């Protein structure tokens, strides 16, 4: 029996149970409602003309042929789209010089990456508007293209003239003294780790529908952040927040890629008002690969020092972050996230991360699943294996030697943050209990005789989520220009059914079900009696949306607190009606009843009716049954776990096959274990995808050479085995449920796991280090280079992507 | 402005007589002409399979079929899978085994899986994985999709 089953058996409530998802029936039957499923009367279609050049001056745009078409209503260029402000970037770290280029929804003057929009065409149907884009004649004067971030830093050609440099900013975070740590070390290793550029790859492309009526704008967008989008669009469009409603209907996945304020959203809002007709734009996949933000793209120069006994004394990371052509919402902040968890689950006294952000002629990078933490884990977990090899130690022994011990929690780490709870050896023990290492070693030896190299790799990760204590990440702290609380409103209707509004805005995470389970337990109903509403600024309070594995730890806790308020009011009301003391009322078997006399009680529905037909309320009690909570967490939460991968490498072809993938994750007590497993599966696949296949690649002219799902190699079912998942449960002291996030954990843990496994497999051939993606060609090259090169790290394998 | 041609297409048992531009893709005919928005579009290179439906009993990617090619044909979409209130066994299995998260790939995935099980009622896990290679999902890592398809097959749910 797994831990979860044990827990479920021990409680009568819905929390901890594998409840089938409430959101599924419409999605299973074709009744979902995504943006492209919304069609308004009189709707026009929109298509963008995009730059085929990576860097160029727009010499002229001739829109006459397109405008003359019968099926075209209007064509606009950059200056025409007269929004009041450029697209926003919201990180202003105190004391840091941040150079942010102007970034308009439709380019003005220059284009800076392939896919930069230069004109927008509005027409009467889906197909002809695309035809019309080909009638817009744009003359470009090519400018020098900068693609390589290390080259960009030399400023031999500057992308944004007004900035005078390609360097966006420098920022650092650390603690202790890395130099002193180096002096203490017996062994120091250095590696250049390339964490290449990847895509979010949500299967639903982005899309927007906008409608202007009277003085109100309604905008439907495939977004993760309807509330933030409304606030920022209100400023760009000059529409008061109360007259602007943003709706995220069913959203077909995000993975960070829909966590932005995109030019297309601003443009559609502007067009709807300008033309007085509803407008619709649906991104094609080719557009999405060019113009939906990418992620990762760091070159990490890492130095780690340790004593002979394995004690890690110092870690210094220099991050060169390729930001692409612009700052989007959080572009420069993402590599900073790497710095927060640079020390991982180890007691490393001296840790320093120095970030340099640089512009190149590529699409902007921003948050993609994990957003800075996969990079950190990749660095640290690859380095732990590298150090273990250097010391001649078992990689797991080295990890155990440096784990922050369970008794140290809450644990203040070198960079100054406080890890809430953890049991790192516990997760590793559980992982090993799921593996049969002896069998693995046996099979490894047998397979090697047949030219198949089997390897095992581990990562013991931790991460930071539950964004966030506003005082820590807000304007005077880390410098994000926002607060990071979450809102919840519980509305019990007179008949006892419940609408629960959350400021989180899920897009596949199963929050409707998870949240309904929580409210059901708090108020003595069943989950199907709780309707969870999200993603609509016209319903429910302002919220801070869904990203960074925050929905449950922050939004769920807000919901708990709002539910507790309702629970308390019901208790006082029932006590009054039953002539008992409020403290003597308990919720038991779906009834608020007098302790010891279960017959004397009322259901939520009975109490609710009494609250809405207020003939006999306690003195001072307001009628109705509805409560709101805004919750700003005291700390982040810090999930962790231990993952292992077993891979086979065909030394003749370089092909890597993942034979087993075993994951133990700890995100605190489970609300719905089925949903947690699903999140872990998807997360693992995203990290394995990056490690083995996926790569957003540009050529030296800044042309995107992976512009479709074929070239990008989004993994299919045939690439993966079934995953083995298990959990430990270490509650967080930060929130009442004890929960942590789990949406990104799998991705954060998995890329180093599989890379370590491949290197482990190939050590007998002399391969000691590799950068992702471990494509057959790159693995084969590494093997060949090792054969001819004295067993040192092969040069070709260290190249990484651009 | 453009020429339109008549087509007769039976969709989920209902015959439709329409006039379409010759270049109209079947997926846009289903979505925009008939309002059957359960069939989705996720790419423009016939990779993702979100648009999968059945044409005369075989699964096709409806972004790669012209509506005029379906003239006279029998089309089945996700909206035609349930029998009234009763879900198709694959829909039931996807629900039971958490085979969907955002739901966007789900209709295509179910239509492809239905065709797969029609041709191979007792597949191995590997056959299911190979058989669904033409349908992309980013949420589930395919784990629970494969589990759901196995459960709906004659092999039945894993223990």
PDB file of C-alpha atoms in Angstrom, chain A residues 519-729:
ATOM      1  CA  UNK A 519     -14.151  23.149   0.009  1.00  0.00           C
ATOM      2  CA  UNK A 520     -16.247  19.993   0.257  1.00  0.00           C
ATOM      3  CA  UNK A 521     -14.329  18.835   3.328  1.00  0.00           C
ATOM      4  CA  UNK A 522     -14.427  22.262   4.932  1.00  0.00           C
ATOM      5  CA  UNK A 523     -18.169  22.703   4.503  1.00  0.00           C
ATOM      6  CA  UNK A 524     -19.563  19.191   4.663  1.00  0.00           C
ATOM      7  CA  UNK A 525     -20.700  18.742   1.069  1.00  0.00           C
ATOM      8  CA  UNK A 526     -19.520  16.641  -1.877  1.00  0.00           C
ATOM      9  CA  UNK A 527     -17.098  17.999  -4.503  1.00  0.00           C
ATOM     10  CA  UNK A 528     -19.752  17.958  -7.223  1.00  0.00           C
ATOM     11  CA  UNK A 529     -21.719  20.507  -5.202  1.00  0.00           C
ATOM     12  CA  UNK A 530     -18.830  22.963  -5.509  1.00  0.00           C
ATOM     13  CA  UNK A 531     -18.481  24.867  -8.748  1.00  0.00           C
ATOM     14  CA  UNK A 532     -15.000  26.376  -9.036  1.00  0.00           C
ATOM     15  CA  UNK A 533     -14.859  29.529 -11.171  1.00  0.00           C
ATOM     16  CA  UNK A 534     -11.633  30.962 -12.498  1.00  0.00           C
ATOM     17  CA  UNK A 535     -10.085  32.837 -15.365  1.00  0.00           C
ATOM     18  CA  UNK A 536     -12.662  35.600 -15.738  1.00  0.00           C
ATOM     19  CA  UNK A 537     -12.000  39.095 -14.433  1.00  0.00           C
ATOM     20  CA  UNK A 538     -15.721  39.802 -14.694  1.00  0.00           C
ATOM     21  CA  UNK A 539     -16.530  37.200 -12.044  1.00  0.00           C
ATOM     22  CA  UNK A 540     -14.918  37.053  -8.653  1.00  0.00           C
ATOM     23  CA  UNK A 541     -12.160  39.168  -7.148  1.00  0.00           C
ATOM     24  CA  UNK A 542      -8.850  40.256  -8.657  1.00  0.00           C
ATOM     25  CA  UNK A 543      -6.322  37.446  -8.629  1.00  0.00           C
ATOM     26  CA  UNK A 544      -2.718  36.734  -9.428  1.00  0.00           C
ATOM     27  CA  UNK A 545      -3.245  33.795 -11.788  1.00  0.00           C
ATOM     28  CA  UNK A 546      -1.421  30.492 -12.371  1.00  0.00           C
ATOM     29  CA  UNK A 547       2.305  29.938 -12.846  1.00  0.00           C
ATOM     30  CA  UNK A 548       5.265  28.839 -10.766  1.00  0.00           C
ATOM     31  CA  UNK A 549       3.363  25.941  -9.149  1.00  0.00           C
ATOM     32  CA  UNK A 550       1.459  28.440  -6.998  1.00  0.00           C
ATOM     33  CA  UNK A 551      -2.223  27.595  -7.436  1.00  0.00           C
ATOM     34  CA  UNK A 552      -2.643  25.144  -4.575  1.00  0.00           C
ATOM     35  CA  UNK A 553      -0.096  26.478  -2.077  1.00  0.00           C
ATOM     36  CA  UNK A 554      -1.339  30.067  -2.401  1.00  0.00           C
ATOM     37  CA  UNK A 555      -4.765  29.916  -4.082  1.00  0.00           C
ATOM     38  CA  UNK A 556      -5.716  26.744  -2.231  1.00  0.00           C
ATOM     39  CA  UNK A 557      -4.798  28.282   1.104  1.00  0.00           C
ATOM     40  CA  UNK A 558      -6.850  31.408   0.285  1.00  0.00           C
ATOM     41  CA  UNK A 559      -9.732  29.060  -0.377  1.00  0.00           C
ATOM     42  CA  UNK A 560      -9.154  27.246   2.920  1.00  0.00           C
ATOM     43  CA  UNK A 561      -9.251  30.542   4.778  1.00  0.00           C
ATOM     44  CA  UNK A 562     -12.400  31.750   3.003  1.00  0.00           C
ATOM     45  CA  UNK A 563     -13.983  28.346   3.706  1.00  0.00           C
ATOM     46  CA  UNK A 564     -12.993  28.587   7.347  1.00  0.00           C
ATOM     47  CA  UNK A 565     -14.787  31.934   7.585  1.00  0.00           C
ATOM     48  CA  UNK A 566     -17.935  30.386   6.111  1.00  0.00           C
ATOM     49  CA  UNK A 567     -17.545  27.390   8.407  1.00  0.00           C
ATOM     50  CA  UNK A 568     -17.282  29.684  11.454  1.00  0.00           C
ATOM     51  CA  UNK A 569     -20.318  31.718  10.457  1.00  0.00           C
ATOM     52  CA  UNK A 570     -22.356  28.565   9.925  1.00  0.00           C
ATOM     53  CA  UNK A 571     -21.292  27.315  13.342  1.00  0.00           C
ATOM     54  CA  UNK A 572     -22.382  30.540  15.022  1.00  0.00           C
ATOM     55  CA  UNK A 573     -25.677  30.524  13.154  1.00  0.00           C
ATOM     56  CA  UNK A 574     -26.410  26.869  13.874  1.00  0.00           C
ATOM     57  CA  UNK A 575     -25.440  27.317  17.530  1.00  0.00           C
ATOM     58  CA  UNK A 576     -27.859  30.229  17.765  1.00  0.00           C
ATOM     59  CA  UNK A 577     -30.694  28.319  16.115  1.00  0.00           C
ATOM     60  CA  UNK A 578     -30.111  25.172  18.166  1.00  0.00           C
ATOM     61  CA  UNK A 579     -29.463  27.127  21.337  1.00  0.00           C
ATOM     62  CA  UNK A 580     -25.981  25.737  21.810  1.00  0.00           C
ATOM     63  CA  UNK A 581     -22.563  27.320  22.196  1.00  0.00           C
ATOM     64  CA  UNK A 582     -20.653  27.826  18.900  1.00  0.00           C
ATOM     65  CA  UNK A 583     -17.734  25.849  20.310  1.00  0.00           C
ATOM     66  CA  UNK A 584     -20.052  22.891  20.820  1.00  0.00           C
ATOM     67  CA  UNK A 585     -20.928  22.716  17.121  1.00  0.00           C
ATOM     68  CA  UNK A 586     -18.897  20.371  14.962  1.00  0.00           C
ATOM     69  CA  UNK A 587     -19.041  19.384  11.317  1.00  0.00           C
ATOM     70  CA  UNK A 588     -19.655  15.663  11.243  1.00  0.00           C
ATOM     71  CA  UNK A 589     -20.995  13.446   8.472  1.00  0.00           C
ATOM     72  CA  UNK A 590     -22.175  16.422   6.450  1.00  0.00           C
ATOM     73  CA  UNK A 591     -23.977  18.098   9.348  1.00  0.00           C
ATOM     74  CA  UNK A 592     -23.127  20.963  11.656  1.00  0.00           C
ATOM     75  CA  UNK A 593     -24.325  19.303  14.841  1.00  0.00           C
ATOM     76  CA  UNK A 594     -24.051  19.582  18.576  1.00  0.00           C
ATOM     77  CA  UNK A 595     -21.130  17.555  19.904  1.00  0.00           C
ATOM     78  CA  UNK A 596     -22.370  14.348  21.412  1.00  0.00           C
ATOM     79  CA  UNK A 597     -25.880  14.785  19.937  1.00  0.00           C
ATOM     80  CA  UNK A 598     -25.499  14.131  16.222  1.00  0.00           C
ATOM     81  CA  UNK A 599     -29.272  14.293  15.752  1.00  0.00           C
ATOM     82  CA  UNK A 600     -29.300  17.951  16.712  1.00  0.00           C
ATOM     83  CA  UNK A 601     -27.759  19.557  13.658  1.00  0.00           C
ATOM     84  CA  UNK A 602     -28.238  21.277  10.345  1.00  0.00           C
ATOM     85  CA  UNK A 603     -26.826  20.673   6.901  1.00  0.00           C
ATOM     86  CA  UNK A 604     -25.065  23.477   5.068  1.00  0.00           C
ATOM     87  CA  UNK A 605     -28.160  23.882   2.885  1.00  0.00           C
ATOM     88  CA  UNK A 606     -30.428  24.297   5.918  1.00  0.00           C
ATOM     89  CA  UNK A 607     -28.068  26.788   7.513  1.00  0.00           C
ATOM     90  CA  UNK A 608     -27.660  28.664   4.257  1.00  0.00           C
ATOM     91  CA  UNK A 609     -31.380  29.022   3.803  1.00  0.00           C
ATOM     92  CA  UNK A 610     -31.578  30.381   7.342  1.00  0.00           C
ATOM     93  CA  UNK A 611     -28.859  32.898   6.472  1.00  0.00           C
ATOM     94  CA  UNK A 612     -30.664  34.107   3.349  1.00  0.00           C
ATOM     95  CA  UNK A 613     -34.124  34.120   4.951  1.00  0.00           C
ATOM     96  CA  UNK A 614     -32.871  35.929   8.028  1.00  0.00           C
ATOM     97  CA  UNK A 615     -35.747  35.644  10.462  1.00  0.00           C
ATOM     98  CA  UNK A 616     -33.585  34.635  13.372  1.00  0.00           C
ATOM     99  CA  UNK A 617     -29.917  35.581  13.142  1.00  0.00           C
ATOM    100  CA  UNK A 618     -27.588  36.030  16.078  1.00  0.00           C
ATOM    101  CA  UNK A 619     -27.167  39.614  17.222  1.00  0.00           C
ATOM    102  CA  UNK A 620     -25.016  41.563  14.727  1.00  0.00           C
ATOM    103  CA  UNK A 621     -24.768  38.800  12.119  1.00  0.00           C
ATOM    104  CA  UNK A 622     -25.260  39.924   8.511  1.00  0.00           C
ATOM    105  CA  UNK A 623     -27.606  37.921   6.295  1.00  0.00           C
ATOM    106  CA  UNK A 624     -26.230  35.835   3.432  1.00  0.00           C
ATOM    107  CA  UNK A 625     -23.412  33.334   3.332  1.00  0.00           C
ATOM    108  CA  UNK A 626     -20.415  34.513   1.404  1.00  0.00           C
ATOM    109  CA  UNK A 627     -16.813  35.125   2.433  1.00  0.00           C
ATOM    110  CA  UNK A 628     -13.661  36.419   0.781  1.00  0.00           C
ATOM    111  CA  UNK A 629     -10.014  35.937   1.611  1.00  0.00           C
ATOM    112  CA  UNK A 630      -6.856  37.512   0.261  1.00  0.00           C
ATOM    113  CA  UNK A 631      -3.868  35.436   1.359  1.00  0.00           C
ATOM    114  CA  UNK A 632      -0.278  36.588   1.177  1.00  0.00           C
ATOM    115  CA  UNK A 633       2.004  33.708   2.212  1.00  0.00           C
ATOM    116  CA  UNK A 634       4.656  34.129   4.885  1.00  0.00           C
ATOM    117  CA  UNK A 635       7.168  32.049   2.971  1.00  0.00           C
ATOM    118  CA  UNK A 636       7.619  30.131  -0.244  1.00  0.00           C
ATOM    119  CA  UNK A 637       7.197  26.364  -0.187  1.00  0.00           C
ATOM    120  CA  UNK A 638      10.018  24.031  -1.185  1.00  0.00           C
ATOM    121  CA  UNK A 639       9.083  20.706  -2.803  1.00  0.00           C
ATOM    122  CA  UNK A 640      11.787  18.107  -3.295  1.00  0.00           C
ATOM    123  CA  UNK A 641      12.395  14.560  -4.347  1.00  0.00           C
ATOM    124  CA  UNK A 642      14.711  12.013  -5.856  1.00  0.00           C
ATOM    125  CA  UNK A 643      14.579  10.751  -9.432  1.00  0.00           C
ATOM    126  CA  UNK A 644      16.405   7.975 -11.257  1.00  0.00           C
ATOM    127  CA  UNK A 645      16.669   7.109 -14.920  1.00  0.00           C
ATOM    128  CA  UNK A 646      17.992   3.958 -16.509  1.00  0.00           C
ATOM    129  CA  UNK A 647      18.989   4.372 -20.122  1.00  0.00           C
ATOM    130  CA  UNK A 648      20.406   2.220 -22.875  1.00  0.00           C
ATOM    131  CA  UNK A 649      22.775   3.795 -25.347  1.00  0.00           C
ATOM    132  CA  UNK A 650      23.467   2.111 -28.635  1.00  0.00           C
ATOM    133  CA  UNK A 651      27.146   2.851 -29.117  1.00  0.00           C
ATOM    134  CA  UNK A 652      26.883   2.249 -32.870  1.00  0.00           C
ATOM    135  CA  UNK A 653      24.122   4.808 -33.501  1.00  0.00           C
ATOM    136  CA  UNK A 654      24.207   7.049 -30.456  1.00  0.00           C
ATOM    137  CA  UNK A 655      20.522   6.433 -29.821  1.00  0.00           C
ATOM    138  CA  UNK A 656      19.429   6.799 -26.201  1.00  0.00           C
ATOM    139  CA  UNK A 657      16.436   4.810 -24.948  1.00  0.00           C
ATOM    140  CA  UNK A 658      14.928   5.504 -21.566  1.00  0.00           C
ATOM    141  CA  UNK A 659      14.351   2.054 -20.078  1.00  0.00           C
ATOM    142  CA  UNK A 660      12.996   3.061 -16.678  1.00  0.00           C
ATOM    143  CA  UNK A 661      12.202   6.358 -15.062  1.00  0.00           C
ATOM    144  CA  UNK A 662      11.469   6.292 -11.339  1.00  0.00           C
ATOM    145  CA  UNK A 663      10.397   9.396  -9.461  1.00  0.00           C
ATOM    146  CA  UNK A 664       9.815  10.051  -5.794  1.00  0.00           C
ATOM    147  CA  UNK A 665       8.371  13.480  -5.170  1.00  0.00           C
ATOM    148  CA  UNK A 666       7.375  15.245  -1.988  1.00  0.00           C
ATOM    149  CA  UNK A 667       4.848  18.047  -2.344  1.00  0.00           C
ATOM    150  CA  UNK A 668       3.405  17.636   1.134  1.00  0.00           C
ATOM    151  CA  UNK A 669       0.123  15.836   1.843  1.00  0.00           C
ATOM    152  CA  UNK A 670      -1.762  14.936  -1.326  1.00  0.00           C
ATOM    153  CA  UNK A 671      -5.170  16.456  -1.984  1.00  0.00           C
ATOM    154  CA  UNK A 672      -5.711  14.301  -5.091  1.00  0.00           C
ATOM    155  CA  UNK A 673      -2.927  11.754  -5.701  1.00  0.00           C
ATOM    156  CA  UNK A 674      -4.168  10.964  -9.202  1.00  0.00           C
ATOM    157  CA  UNK A 675      -3.741  14.582 -10.251  1.00  0.00           C
ATOM    158  CA  UNK A 676      -0.311  14.809  -8.616  1.00  0.00           C
ATOM    159  CA  UNK A 677       0.881  11.753 -10.535  1.00  0.00           C
ATOM    160  CA  UNK A 678      -0.413  13.313 -13.743  1.00  0.00           C
ATOM    161  CA  UNK A 679       1.495  16.522 -13.067  1.00  0.00           C
ATOM    162  CA  UNK A 680       4.672  14.566 -12.378  1.00  0.00           C
ATOM    163  CA  UNK A 681       4.301  12.501 -15.566  1.00  0.00           C
ATOM    164  CA  UNK A 682       3.922  15.569 -17.734  1.00  0.00           C
ATOM    165  CA  UNK A 683       6.764  17.325 -15.984  1.00  0.00           C
ATOM    166  CA  UNK A 684       9.123  14.408 -16.471  1.00  0.00           C
ATOM    167  CA  UNK A 685       8.243  14.244 -20.153  1.00  0.00           C
ATOM    168  CA  UNK A 686       9.046  17.932 -20.592  1.00  0.00           C
ATOM    169  CA  UNK A 687      12.472  17.515 -18.960  1.00  0.00           C
ATOM    170  CA  UNK A 688      13.261  14.315 -20.862  1.00  0.00           C
ATOM    171  CA  UNK A 689      12.137  16.065 -24.023  1.00  0.00           C
ATOM    172  CA  UNK A 690      14.668  18.799 -23.438  1.00  0.00           C
ATOM    173  CA  UNK A 691      17.420  16.401 -22.433  1.00  0.00           C
ATOM    174  CA  UNK A 692      17.018  14.113 -25.448  1.00  0.00           C
ATOM    175  CA  UNK A 693      15.143  15.744 -28.312  1.00  0.00           C
ATOM    176  CA  UNK A 694      13.825  19.270 -28.156  1.00  0.00           C
ATOM    177  CA  UNK A 695      15.801  22.271 -29.300  1.00  0.00           C
ATOM    178  CA  UNK A 696      14.787  25.675 -30.607  1.00  0.00           C
ATOM    179  CA  UNK A 697      17.646  26.225 -33.026  1.00  0.00           C
ATOM    180  CA  UNK A 698      18.563  29.311 -35.033  1.00  0.00           C
ATOM    181  CA  UNK A 699      21.195  29.339 -37.745  1.00  0.00           C
ATOM    182  CA  UNK A 700      23.948  31.944 -37.903  1.00  0.00           C
ATOM    183  CA  UNK A 701      21.677  34.303 -39.846  1.00  0.00           C
ATOM    184  CA  UNK A 702      19.073  34.175 -37.135  1.00  0.00           C
ATOM    185  CA  UNK A 703      16.750  31.982 -39.177  1.00  0.00           C
ATOM    186  CA  UNK A 704      14.671  29.640 -37.074  1.00  0.00           C
ATOM    187  CA  UNK A 705      15.466  26.140 -38.293  1.00  0.00           C
ATOM    188  CA  UNK A 706      13.024  24.405 -35.954  1.00  0.00           C
ATOM    189  CA  UNK A 707       9.892  26.226 -36.996  1.00  0.00           C
ATOM    190  CA  UNK A 708       7.453  23.307 -36.783  1.00  0.00           C
ATOM    191  CA  UNK A 709       6.721  20.457 -34.391  1.00  0.00           C
ATOM    192  CA  UNK A 710       8.523  18.086 -36.805  1.00  0.00           C
ATOM    193  CA  UNK A 711      11.790  19.989 -36.733  1.00  0.00           C
ATOM    194  CA  UNK A 712      11.458  20.849 -33.072  1.00  0.00           C
ATOM    195  CA  UNK A 713      10.951  17.159 -32.251  1.00  0.00           C
ATOM    196  CA  UNK A 714       8.202  17.454 -29.673  1.00  0.00           C
ATOM    197  CA  UNK A 715       8.259  13.940 -28.196  1.00  0.00           C
ATOM    198  CA  UNK A 716       5.584  11.373 -29.001  1.00  0.00           C
ATOM    199  CA  UNK A 717       4.280   8.451 -26.945  1.00  0.00           C
ATOM    200  CA  UNK A 718       6.771   6.160 -28.677  1.00  0.00           C
ATOM    201  CA  UNK A 719       9.744   7.985 -27.150  1.00  0.00           C
ATOM    202  CA  UNK A 720       8.947   7.297 -23.511  1.00  0.00           C
ATOM    203  CA  UNK A 721       8.411   4.344 -21.215  1.00  0.00           C
ATOM    204  CA  UNK A 722       5.668   4.400 -18.594  1.00  0.00           C
ATOM    205  CA  UNK A 723       6.923   6.314 -15.585  1.00  0.00           C
ATOM    206  CA  UNK A 724       7.092   4.934 -12.048  1.00  0.00           C
ATOM    207  CA  UNK A 725       6.008   7.436  -9.430  1.00  0.00           C
ATOM    208  CA  UNK A 726       5.913   7.389  -5.673  1.00  0.00           C
ATOM    209  CA  UNK A 727       5.833   9.989  -2.937  1.00  0.00           C
ATOM    210  CA  UNK A 728       6.919  10.890   0.511  1.00  0.00           C
ATOM    211  CA  UNK A 729       4.830  13.437   2.378  1.00  0.00           C
TER     212      UNK A 729
END
